[in-house]
Amino acid sequence: LRDENPDVAALFESALSSGDLDPREAVVLYLILEHRRGEKSKWQRYLDVLPAQPAPLLSASDLSDLRGTTLHRAATSFRRRLPERFREDICPLLDKILDLAGLGGARDRVSYPEFARFYSAFWSRAIALPLRAPSETGEETLFQADCLVPGLDFANHSGRGANARWQVDG
């Protein structure tokens, strides 16, 4: 993950390579960091148009609709584990990131609702893109990564099915 602050970039890289953070969580944390940077952020105009409130992350009503399905157990577990993951793992790492960026302080800790806002913004807009990268043998490999593509993510919403198409050339 690239950042203008080399210490912040190194912490992201360390957390990603150690497995403490997965690439999708890194994007969520990066959105929070850029949001905290405010007008100094290159992402500010994009962040300003994202919903100010998180999308509901499986309400009690949603869960009751899932009763009797195999998805119910997974959804119940997710709803319980996400706040735990935030509190135990994400929040301490995010505090370090914000401190390194000069945006920290006990009074300015990230709340779970702020995390949930950017978590739901990412997951409701992420697009799996095929990307190329050199392998250990030097050959190019193709892999998929969940990405945010500002602009395209807004065209990708419809209650009636697909309404946006894209292709990768080359």
mmCIF file of C-alpha atoms in Angstrom:
data_model
loop_
_atom_site.group_PDB
_atom_site.id
_atom_site.type_symbol
_atom_site.label_atom_id
_atom_site.label_comp_id
_atom_site.label_asym_id
_atom_site.label_seq_id
_atom_site.Cartn_x
_atom_site.Cartn_y
_atom_site.Cartn_z
ATOM 1 C CA LEU A 1 0.000 0.000 0.000
ATOM 2 C CA ARG A 2 1.459 3.328 -0.973
ATOM 3 C CA ASP A 3 1.256 6.312 1.315
ATOM 4 C CA GLU A 4 2.921 9.710 1.363
ATOM 5 C CA ASN A 5 4.263 8.904 4.848
ATOM 6 C CA PRO A 6 6.914 6.141 4.610
ATOM 7 C CA ASP A 7 6.342 5.082 8.238
ATOM 8 C CA VAL A 8 2.617 4.613 7.594
ATOM 9 C CA ALA A 9 3.358 2.677 4.397
ATOM 10 C CA ALA A 10 5.836 0.447 6.262
ATOM 11 C CA LEU A 11 3.298 -0.310 9.003
ATOM 12 C CA PHE A 12 0.648 -1.236 6.439
ATOM 13 C CA GLU A 13 3.176 -3.433 4.620
ATOM 14 C CA SER A 14 4.239 -5.133 7.837
ATOM 15 C CA ALA A 15 0.640 -5.819 8.896
ATOM 16 C CA LEU A 16 -0.193 -7.196 5.452
ATOM 17 C CA SER A 17 2.877 -9.426 5.176
ATOM 18 C CA SER A 18 2.445 -10.791 8.719
ATOM 19 C CA GLY A 19 -1.219 -11.624 8.080
ATOM 20 C CA ASP A 20 -2.435 -9.280 10.829
ATOM 21 C CA LEU A 21 -4.421 -7.448 8.158
ATOM 22 C CA ASP A 22 -5.907 -8.700 4.928
ATOM 23 C CA PRO A 23 -5.832 -6.536 1.771
ATOM 24 C CA ARG A 24 -9.525 -5.630 2.021
ATOM 25 C CA GLU A 25 -9.171 -4.518 5.638
ATOM 26 C CA ALA A 26 -6.143 -2.478 4.581
ATOM 27 C CA VAL A 27 -8.297 -0.554 2.108
ATOM 28 C CA VAL A 28 -10.907 0.097 4.815
ATOM 29 C CA LEU A 29 -8.222 1.396 7.191
ATOM 30 C CA TYR A 30 -6.727 3.489 4.413
ATOM 31 C CA LEU A 31 -10.131 5.078 3.749
ATOM 32 C CA ILE A 32 -10.368 5.992 7.442
ATOM 33 C CA LEU A 33 -6.835 7.423 7.376
ATOM 34 C CA GLU A 34 -7.618 9.523 4.304
ATOM 35 C CA HIS A 35 -10.911 10.656 5.830
ATOM 36 C CA ARG A 36 -9.026 11.776 8.931
ATOM 37 C CA ARG A 37 -6.575 13.725 6.752
ATOM 38 C CA GLY A 38 -9.505 15.838 5.589
ATOM 39 C CA GLU A 39 -8.804 18.450 2.933
ATOM 40 C CA LYS A 40 -5.160 17.368 2.723
ATOM 41 C CA SER A 41 -6.257 14.021 1.299
ATOM 42 C CA LYS A 42 -6.242 13.311 -2.433
ATOM 43 C CA TRP A 43 -9.246 11.062 -1.730
ATOM 44 C CA GLN A 44 -11.344 13.725 0.016
ATOM 45 C CA ARG A 45 -13.702 14.468 -2.880
ATOM 46 C CA TYR A 46 -14.467 10.757 -3.257
ATOM 47 C CA LEU A 47 -14.881 10.250 0.489
ATOM 48 C CA ASP A 48 -17.278 13.196 0.661
ATOM 49 C CA VAL A 49 -19.775 11.437 -1.623
ATOM 50 C CA LEU A 50 -19.771 8.151 0.283
ATOM 51 C CA PRO A 51 -22.703 7.580 2.638
ATOM 52 C CA ALA A 52 -22.225 9.289 6.001
ATOM 53 C CA GLN A 53 -23.870 6.385 7.817
ATOM 54 C CA PRO A 54 -22.928 2.739 7.512
ATOM 55 C CA ALA A 55 -25.192 0.424 5.605
ATOM 56 C CA PRO A 56 -26.909 -1.886 8.069
ATOM 57 C CA LEU A 57 -24.596 -4.820 8.751
ATOM 58 C CA LEU A 58 -27.178 -7.553 9.130
ATOM 59 C CA SER A 59 -29.947 -6.223 11.310
ATOM 60 C CA ALA A 60 -31.962 -8.448 13.636
ATOM 61 C CA SER A 61 -34.688 -8.473 10.976
ATOM 62 C CA ASP A 62 -32.183 -9.630 8.331
ATOM 63 C CA LEU A 63 -31.069 -12.430 10.641
ATOM 64 C CA SER A 64 -34.609 -13.569 11.336
ATOM 65 C CA ASP A 65 -35.219 -13.801 7.582
ATOM 66 C CA LEU A 66 -32.246 -16.181 7.391
ATOM 67 C CA ARG A 67 -33.468 -18.567 10.121
ATOM 68 C CA GLY A 68 -33.441 -22.158 9.010
ATOM 69 C CA THR A 69 -30.776 -21.587 6.356
ATOM 70 C CA THR A 70 -27.088 -22.441 6.449
ATOM 71 C CA LEU A 71 -26.372 -18.766 5.994
ATOM 72 C CA HIS A 72 -27.965 -17.923 9.369
ATOM 73 C CA ARG A 73 -25.080 -19.362 11.415
ATOM 74 C CA ALA A 74 -22.459 -17.630 9.259
ATOM 75 C CA ALA A 75 -24.295 -14.297 9.390
ATOM 76 C CA THR A 76 -24.798 -14.520 13.163
ATOM 77 C CA SER A 77 -21.128 -15.291 13.629
ATOM 78 C CA PHE A 78 -20.102 -12.406 11.359
ATOM 79 C CA ARG A 79 -22.330 -9.975 13.236
ATOM 80 C CA ARG A 80 -20.690 -11.033 16.522
ATOM 81 C CA ARG A 81 -17.097 -11.264 15.252
ATOM 82 C CA LEU A 82 -16.791 -7.977 13.346
ATOM 83 C CA PRO A 83 -17.012 -5.744 16.456
ATOM 84 C CA GLU A 84 -14.612 -8.124 18.259
ATOM 85 C CA ARG A 85 -12.158 -7.991 15.362
ATOM 86 C CA PHE A 86 -12.388 -4.206 15.379
ATOM 87 C CA ARG A 87 -11.853 -3.900 19.121
ATOM 88 C CA GLU A 88 -9.096 -6.501 19.516
ATOM 89 C CA ASP A 89 -7.100 -6.228 16.284
ATOM 90 C CA ILE A 90 -8.126 -3.385 13.985
ATOM 91 C CA CYS A 91 -8.424 -0.563 16.513
ATOM 92 C CA PRO A 92 -4.919 -0.985 18.041
ATOM 93 C CA LEU A 93 -3.376 -1.116 14.559
ATOM 94 C CA LEU A 94 -5.404 1.857 13.366
ATOM 95 C CA ASP A 95 -4.332 3.851 16.440
ATOM 96 C CA LYS A 96 -0.689 3.200 15.475
ATOM 97 C CA ILE A 97 -1.330 4.218 11.870
ATOM 98 C CA LEU A 98 -3.033 7.449 12.905
ATOM 99 C CA ASP A 99 -0.265 8.225 15.412
ATOM 100 C CA LEU A 100 2.394 7.763 12.711
ATOM 101 C CA ALA A 101 0.391 10.028 10.407
ATOM 102 C CA GLY A 102 0.196 12.697 13.115
ATOM 103 C CA LEU A 103 -3.557 12.241 13.432
ATOM 104 C CA GLY A 104 -3.758 10.216 16.632
ATOM 105 C CA GLY A 105 -4.445 10.904 20.250
ATOM 106 C CA ALA A 106 -6.622 9.224 22.836
ATOM 107 C CA ARG A 107 -9.454 11.679 22.212
ATOM 108 C CA ASP A 108 -9.454 10.975 18.484
ATOM 109 C CA ARG A 109 -9.718 7.190 18.544
ATOM 110 C CA VAL A 110 -11.727 5.615 15.770
ATOM 111 C CA SER A 111 -15.136 4.417 16.908
ATOM 112 C CA TYR A 112 -16.822 1.247 15.757
ATOM 113 C CA PRO A 113 -19.512 3.244 13.862
ATOM 114 C CA GLU A 114 -16.773 5.098 11.935
ATOM 115 C CA PHE A 115 -15.112 1.775 11.093
ATOM 116 C CA ALA A 116 -18.485 0.269 10.112
ATOM 117 C CA ARG A 117 -19.154 3.239 7.811
ATOM 118 C CA PHE A 118 -16.033 2.631 5.748
ATOM 119 C CA TYR A 119 -16.287 -1.157 6.025
ATOM 120 C CA SER A 120 -19.772 -1.093 4.523
ATOM 121 C CA ALA A 121 -18.729 1.538 1.954
ATOM 122 C CA PHE A 122 -15.926 -0.747 0.786
ATOM 123 C CA TRP A 123 -17.983 -3.937 0.668
ATOM 124 C CA SER A 124 -20.919 -2.293 -1.096
ATOM 125 C CA ARG A 125 -18.642 -0.826 -3.789
ATOM 126 C CA ALA A 126 -15.716 -3.226 -4.217
ATOM 127 C CA ILE A 127 -15.189 -4.627 -7.675
ATOM 128 C CA ALA A 128 -13.068 -7.728 -8.314
ATOM 129 C CA LEU A 129 -10.548 -6.712 -10.946
ATOM 130 C CA PRO A 130 -8.119 -9.000 -12.722
ATOM 131 C CA LEU A 131 -4.576 -7.722 -12.206
ATOM 132 C CA ARG A 132 -1.173 -8.853 -13.433
ATOM 133 C CA ALA A 133 1.887 -9.239 -11.250
ATOM 134 C CA PRO A 134 5.289 -10.855 -11.691
ATOM 135 C CA SER A 135 5.593 -14.262 -10.050
ATOM 136 C CA GLU A 136 8.636 -15.591 -8.209
ATOM 137 C CA THR A 137 9.770 -17.196 -11.474
ATOM 138 C CA GLY A 138 9.580 -13.852 -13.249
ATOM 139 C CA GLU A 139 6.547 -14.792 -15.301
ATOM 140 C CA GLU A 140 3.439 -12.662 -15.176
ATOM 141 C CA THR A 141 0.485 -14.114 -13.281
ATOM 142 C CA LEU A 142 -3.105 -13.018 -13.319
ATOM 143 C CA PHE A 143 -5.007 -12.665 -10.038
ATOM 144 C CA GLN A 144 -8.158 -10.971 -8.813
ATOM 145 C CA ALA A 145 -8.179 -8.187 -6.253
ATOM 146 C CA ASP A 146 -11.139 -6.451 -4.639
ATOM 147 C CA CYS A 147 -10.694 -2.782 -5.551
ATOM 148 C CA LEU A 148 -12.467 0.534 -5.293
ATOM 149 C CA VAL A 149 -12.713 2.334 -8.612
ATOM 150 C CA PRO A 150 -14.062 5.824 -7.896
ATOM 151 C CA GLY A 151 -16.788 6.646 -10.368
ATOM 152 C CA LEU A 152 -17.329 3.101 -11.604
ATOM 153 C CA ASP A 153 -18.548 2.055 -8.164
ATOM 154 C CA PHE A 154 -21.410 4.561 -8.411
ATOM 155 C CA ALA A 155 -22.465 3.235 -11.816
ATOM 156 C CA ASN A 156 -22.495 -0.299 -10.462
ATOM 157 C CA HIS A 157 -25.695 -0.018 -8.398
ATOM 158 C CA SER A 158 -29.118 -1.100 -9.537
ATOM 159 C CA GLY A 159 -32.017 -2.892 -7.975
ATOM 160 C CA ARG A 160 -32.836 -4.539 -11.306
ATOM 161 C CA GLY A 161 -29.569 -6.310 -12.099
ATOM 162 C CA ALA A 162 -26.349 -5.403 -13.842
ATOM 163 C CA ASN A 163 -26.265 -1.859 -15.149
ATOM 164 C CA ALA A 164 -22.530 -1.380 -15.714
ATOM 165 C CA ARG A 165 -19.991 -3.337 -17.696
ATOM 166 C CA TRP A 166 -16.235 -3.048 -17.844
ATOM 167 C CA GLN A 167 -13.365 -4.920 -19.403
ATOM 168 C CA VAL A 168 -9.623 -4.935 -18.915
ATOM 169 C CA ASP A 169 -7.560 -4.551 -22.066
ATOM 170 C CA GLY A 170 -4.075 -5.942 -22.454
#
